[in-house]
């Protein structure tokens, strides 16, 4: 006769379980380490965008207003900006 164990799930969905592991699991770094990871990942995306689409890409990260922005740098006509005075 088999023993049936009733296991109460800690999380409603698998996605919630994965997020909890990332946030609270072993090996989770300090806030500063996490900011470094975000900065590195954003840089990786900007490099991939440059390879895929060309041009130079800019990364803007704001941790106070949770915001990451990656955009292509605009080409400027340096001669016209120099003559504006």
mmCIF file with all atom_site columns, C-alpha atoms in Angstrom:
data_model
loop_
_atom_site.group_PDB
_atom_site.id
_atom_site.type_symbol
_atom_site.label_atom_id
_atom_site.label_alt_id
_atom_site.label_comp_id
_atom_site.label_asym_id
_atom_site.label_entity_id
_atom_site.label_seq_id
_atom_site.pdbx_PDB_ins_code
_atom_site.Cartn_x
_atom_site.Cartn_y
_atom_site.Cartn_z
_atom_site.occupancy
_atom_site.B_iso_or_equiv
_atom_site.pdbx_formal_charge
_atom_site.auth_seq_id
_atom_site.auth_comp_id
_atom_site.auth_asym_id
_atom_site.auth_atom_id
_atom_site.pdbx_PDB_model_num
ATOM 1  C CA . UNK A 1 1  ? 0.000  0.000  0.000   1.00 0.00 ? 1  UNK A CA 1
ATOM 2  C CA . UNK A 1 2  ? 1.451  3.349  -1.067  1.00 0.00 ? 2  UNK A CA 1
ATOM 3  C CA . UNK A 1 3  ? 1.676  6.267  1.287   1.00 0.00 ? 3  UNK A CA 1
ATOM 4  C CA . UNK A 1 4  ? 0.045  9.330  -0.179  1.00 0.00 ? 4  UNK A CA 1
ATOM 5  C CA . UNK A 1 5  ? 1.607  12.597 0.840   1.00 0.00 ? 5  UNK A CA 1
ATOM 6  C CA . UNK A 1 6  ? -0.353 15.738 0.524   1.00 0.00 ? 6  UNK A CA 1
ATOM 7  C CA . UNK A 1 7  ? 1.986  18.524 -0.383  1.00 0.00 ? 7  UNK A CA 1
ATOM 8  C CA . UNK A 1 8  ? 0.748  22.037 -0.012  1.00 0.00 ? 8  UNK A CA 1
ATOM 9  C CA . UNK A 1 9  ? 2.306  24.185 -2.692  1.00 0.00 ? 9  UNK A CA 1
ATOM 10 C CA . UNK A 1 10 ? 4.086  27.279 -1.468  1.00 0.00 ? 10 UNK A CA 1
ATOM 11 C CA . UNK A 1 11 ? 3.276  29.247 -4.628  1.00 0.00 ? 11 UNK A CA 1
ATOM 12 C CA . UNK A 1 12 ? 0.198  29.337 -6.835  1.00 0.00 ? 12 UNK A CA 1
ATOM 13 C CA . UNK A 1 13 ? 2.088  29.118 -10.115 1.00 0.00 ? 13 UNK A CA 1
ATOM 14 C CA . UNK A 1 14 ? 5.445  27.900 -11.364 1.00 0.00 ? 14 UNK A CA 1
ATOM 15 C CA . UNK A 1 15 ? 6.260  31.467 -12.455 1.00 0.00 ? 15 UNK A CA 1
ATOM 16 C CA . UNK A 1 16 ? 5.807  32.717 -8.879  1.00 0.00 ? 16 UNK A CA 1
ATOM 17 C CA . UNK A 1 17 ? 8.087  29.936 -7.640  1.00 0.00 ? 17 UNK A CA 1
ATOM 18 C CA . UNK A 1 18 ? 10.814 30.858 -10.151 1.00 0.00 ? 18 UNK A CA 1
ATOM 19 C CA . UNK A 1 19 ? 10.643 34.556 -9.272  1.00 0.00 ? 19 UNK A CA 1
ATOM 20 C CA . UNK A 1 20 ? 10.824 33.767 -5.548  1.00 0.00 ? 20 UNK A CA 1
ATOM 21 C CA . UNK A 1 21 ? 13.912 31.614 -6.123  1.00 0.00 ? 21 UNK A CA 1
ATOM 22 C CA . UNK A 1 22 ? 15.577 34.434 -8.012  1.00 0.00 ? 22 UNK A CA 1
ATOM 23 C CA . UNK A 1 23 ? 14.724 37.009 -5.351  1.00 0.00 ? 23 UNK A CA 1
ATOM 24 C CA . UNK A 1 24 ? 15.150 35.039 -2.148  1.00 0.00 ? 24 UNK A CA 1
ATOM 25 C CA . UNK A 1 25 ? 17.089 31.898 -3.040  1.00 0.00 ? 25 UNK A CA 1
ATOM 26 C CA . UNK A 1 26 ? 20.645 31.041 -2.083  1.00 0.00 ? 26 UNK A CA 1
ATOM 27 C CA . UNK A 1 27 ? 23.334 33.037 -3.792  1.00 0.00 ? 27 UNK A CA 1
ATOM 28 C CA . UNK A 1 28 ? 21.239 36.172 -4.164  1.00 0.00 ? 28 UNK A CA 1
ATOM 29 C CA . UNK A 1 29 ? 23.575 39.109 -3.865  1.00 0.00 ? 29 UNK A CA 1
ATOM 30 C CA . UNK A 1 30 ? 23.332 42.456 -2.227  1.00 0.00 ? 30 UNK A CA 1
ATOM 31 C CA . UNK A 1 31 ? 21.455 45.351 -3.780  1.00 0.00 ? 31 UNK A CA 1
ATOM 32 C CA . UNK A 1 32 ? 24.727 46.695 -5.183  1.00 0.00 ? 32 UNK A CA 1
ATOM 33 C CA . UNK A 1 33 ? 25.529 43.319 -6.770  1.00 0.00 ? 33 UNK A CA 1
ATOM 34 C CA . UNK A 1 34 ? 22.057 43.160 -8.309  1.00 0.00 ? 34 UNK A CA 1
ATOM 35 C CA . UNK A 1 35 ? 22.471 46.657 -9.762  1.00 0.00 ? 35 UNK A CA 1
ATOM 36 C CA . UNK A 1 36 ? 25.753 45.506 -11.310 1.00 0.00 ? 36 UNK A CA 1
ATOM 37 C CA . UNK A 1 37 ? 23.979 42.517 -12.869 1.00 0.00 ? 37 UNK A CA 1
ATOM 38 C CA . UNK A 1 38 ? 21.314 44.828 -14.332 1.00 0.00 ? 38 UNK A CA 1
ATOM 39 C CA . UNK A 1 39 ? 23.988 47.154 -15.723 1.00 0.00 ? 39 UNK A CA 1
ATOM 40 C CA . UNK A 1 40 ? 25.855 44.221 -17.293 1.00 0.00 ? 40 UNK A CA 1
ATOM 41 C CA . UNK A 1 41 ? 22.691 42.730 -18.843 1.00 0.00 ? 41 UNK A CA 1
ATOM 42 C CA . UNK A 1 42 ? 21.650 46.103 -20.280 1.00 0.00 ? 42 UNK A CA 1
ATOM 43 C CA . UNK A 1 43 ? 25.132 46.479 -21.798 1.00 0.00 ? 43 UNK A CA 1
ATOM 44 C CA . UNK A 1 44 ? 24.823 43.008 -23.340 1.00 0.00 ? 44 UNK A CA 1
ATOM 45 C CA . UNK A 1 45 ? 21.499 43.982 -24.919 1.00 0.00 ? 45 UNK A CA 1
ATOM 46 C CA . UNK A 1 46 ? 22.930 47.223 -26.310 1.00 0.00 ? 46 UNK A CA 1
ATOM 47 C CA . UNK A 1 47 ? 25.850 45.295 -27.842 1.00 0.00 ? 47 UNK A CA 1
ATOM 48 C CA . UNK A 1 48 ? 23.458 42.764 -29.390 1.00 0.00 ? 48 UNK A CA 1
ATOM 49 C CA . UNK A 1 49 ? 21.341 45.591 -30.813 1.00 0.00 ? 49 UNK A CA 1
ATOM 50 C CA . UNK A 1 50 ? 24.459 47.186 -32.338 1.00 0.00 ? 50 UNK A CA 1
ATOM 51 C CA . UNK A 1 51 ? 25.436 43.877 -33.941 1.00 0.00 ? 51 UNK A CA 1
ATOM 52 C CA . UNK A 1 52 ? 21.923 43.276 -35.228 1.00 0.00 ? 52 UNK A CA 1
ATOM 53 C CA . UNK A 1 53 ? 20.949 46.806 -36.280 1.00 0.00 ? 53 UNK A CA 1
ATOM 54 C CA . UNK A 1 54 ? 24.227 48.729 -36.445 1.00 0.00 ? 54 UNK A CA 1
ATOM 55 C CA . UNK A 1 55 ? 24.966 52.107 -34.936 1.00 0.00 ? 55 UNK A CA 1
ATOM 56 C CA . UNK A 1 56 ? 25.849 53.093 -31.408 1.00 0.00 ? 56 UNK A CA 1
ATOM 57 C CA . UNK A 1 57 ? 23.462 52.346 -28.563 1.00 0.00 ? 57 UNK A CA 1
ATOM 58 C CA . UNK A 1 58 ? 22.960 54.128 -25.246 1.00 0.00 ? 58 UNK A CA 1
ATOM 59 C CA . UNK A 1 59 ? 21.807 52.616 -21.946 1.00 0.00 ? 59 UNK A CA 1
ATOM 60 C CA . UNK A 1 60 ? 20.013 54.631 -19.268 1.00 0.00 ? 60 UNK A CA 1
ATOM 61 C CA . UNK A 1 61 ? 19.230 52.983 -15.909 1.00 0.00 ? 61 UNK A CA 1
ATOM 62 C CA . UNK A 1 62 ? 17.381 54.612 -13.020 1.00 0.00 ? 62 UNK A CA 1
ATOM 63 C CA . UNK A 1 63 ? 16.895 52.531 -9.878  1.00 0.00 ? 63 UNK A CA 1
ATOM 64 C CA . UNK A 1 64 ? 14.829 55.163 -8.045  1.00 0.00 ? 64 UNK A CA 1
ATOM 65 C CA . UNK A 1 65 ? 12.189 55.071 -10.771 1.00 0.00 ? 65 UNK A CA 1
ATOM 66 C CA . UNK A 1 66 ? 12.581 51.422 -11.826 1.00 0.00 ? 66 UNK A CA 1
ATOM 67 C CA . UNK A 1 67 ? 13.489 52.155 -15.417 1.00 0.00 ? 67 UNK A CA 1
ATOM 68 C CA . UNK A 1 68 ? 15.867 50.783 -18.053 1.00 0.00 ? 68 UNK A CA 1
ATOM 69 C CA . UNK A 1 69 ? 16.052 52.447 -21.453 1.00 0.00 ? 69 UNK A CA 1
ATOM 70 C CA . UNK A 1 70 ? 18.171 51.287 -24.395 1.00 0.00 ? 70 UNK A CA 1
ATOM 71 C CA . UNK A 1 71 ? 18.135 53.419 -27.520 1.00 0.00 ? 71 UNK A CA 1
ATOM 72 C CA . UNK A 1 72 ? 20.213 54.107 -30.586 1.00 0.00 ? 72 UNK A CA 1
ATOM 73 C CA . UNK A 1 73 ? 22.341 57.242 -30.386 1.00 0.00 ? 73 UNK A CA 1
ATOM 74 C CA . UNK A 1 74 ? 21.277 59.844 -32.898 1.00 0.00 ? 74 UNK A CA 1
ATOM 75 C CA . UNK A 1 75 ? 23.791 60.861 -35.517 1.00 0.00 ? 75 UNK A CA 1
ATOM 76 C CA . UNK A 1 76 ? 24.526 64.567 -35.207 1.00 0.00 ? 76 UNK A CA 1
ATOM 77 C CA . UNK A 1 77 ? 25.940 66.829 -37.813 1.00 0.00 ? 77 UNK A CA 1
ATOM 78 C CA . UNK A 1 78 ? 28.971 68.057 -35.882 1.00 0.00 ? 78 UNK A CA 1
ATOM 79 C CA . UNK A 1 79 ? 29.744 70.824 -38.358 1.00 0.00 ? 79 UNK A CA 1
ATOM 80 C CA . UNK A 1 80 ? 26.325 72.477 -37.961 1.00 0.00 ? 80 UNK A CA 1
ATOM 81 C CA . UNK A 1 81 ? 26.470 72.330 -34.149 1.00 0.00 ? 81 UNK A CA 1
ATOM 82 C CA . UNK A 1 82 ? 29.956 73.894 -34.150 1.00 0.00 ? 82 UNK A CA 1
ATOM 83 C CA . UNK A 1 83 ? 28.816 76.851 -36.254 1.00 0.00 ? 83 UNK A CA 1
ATOM 84 C CA . UNK A 1 84 ? 25.823 77.625 -34.033 1.00 0.00 ? 84 UNK A CA 1
ATOM 85 C CA . UNK A 1 85 ? 28.158 79.324 -31.593 1.00 0.00 ? 85 UNK A CA 1
#
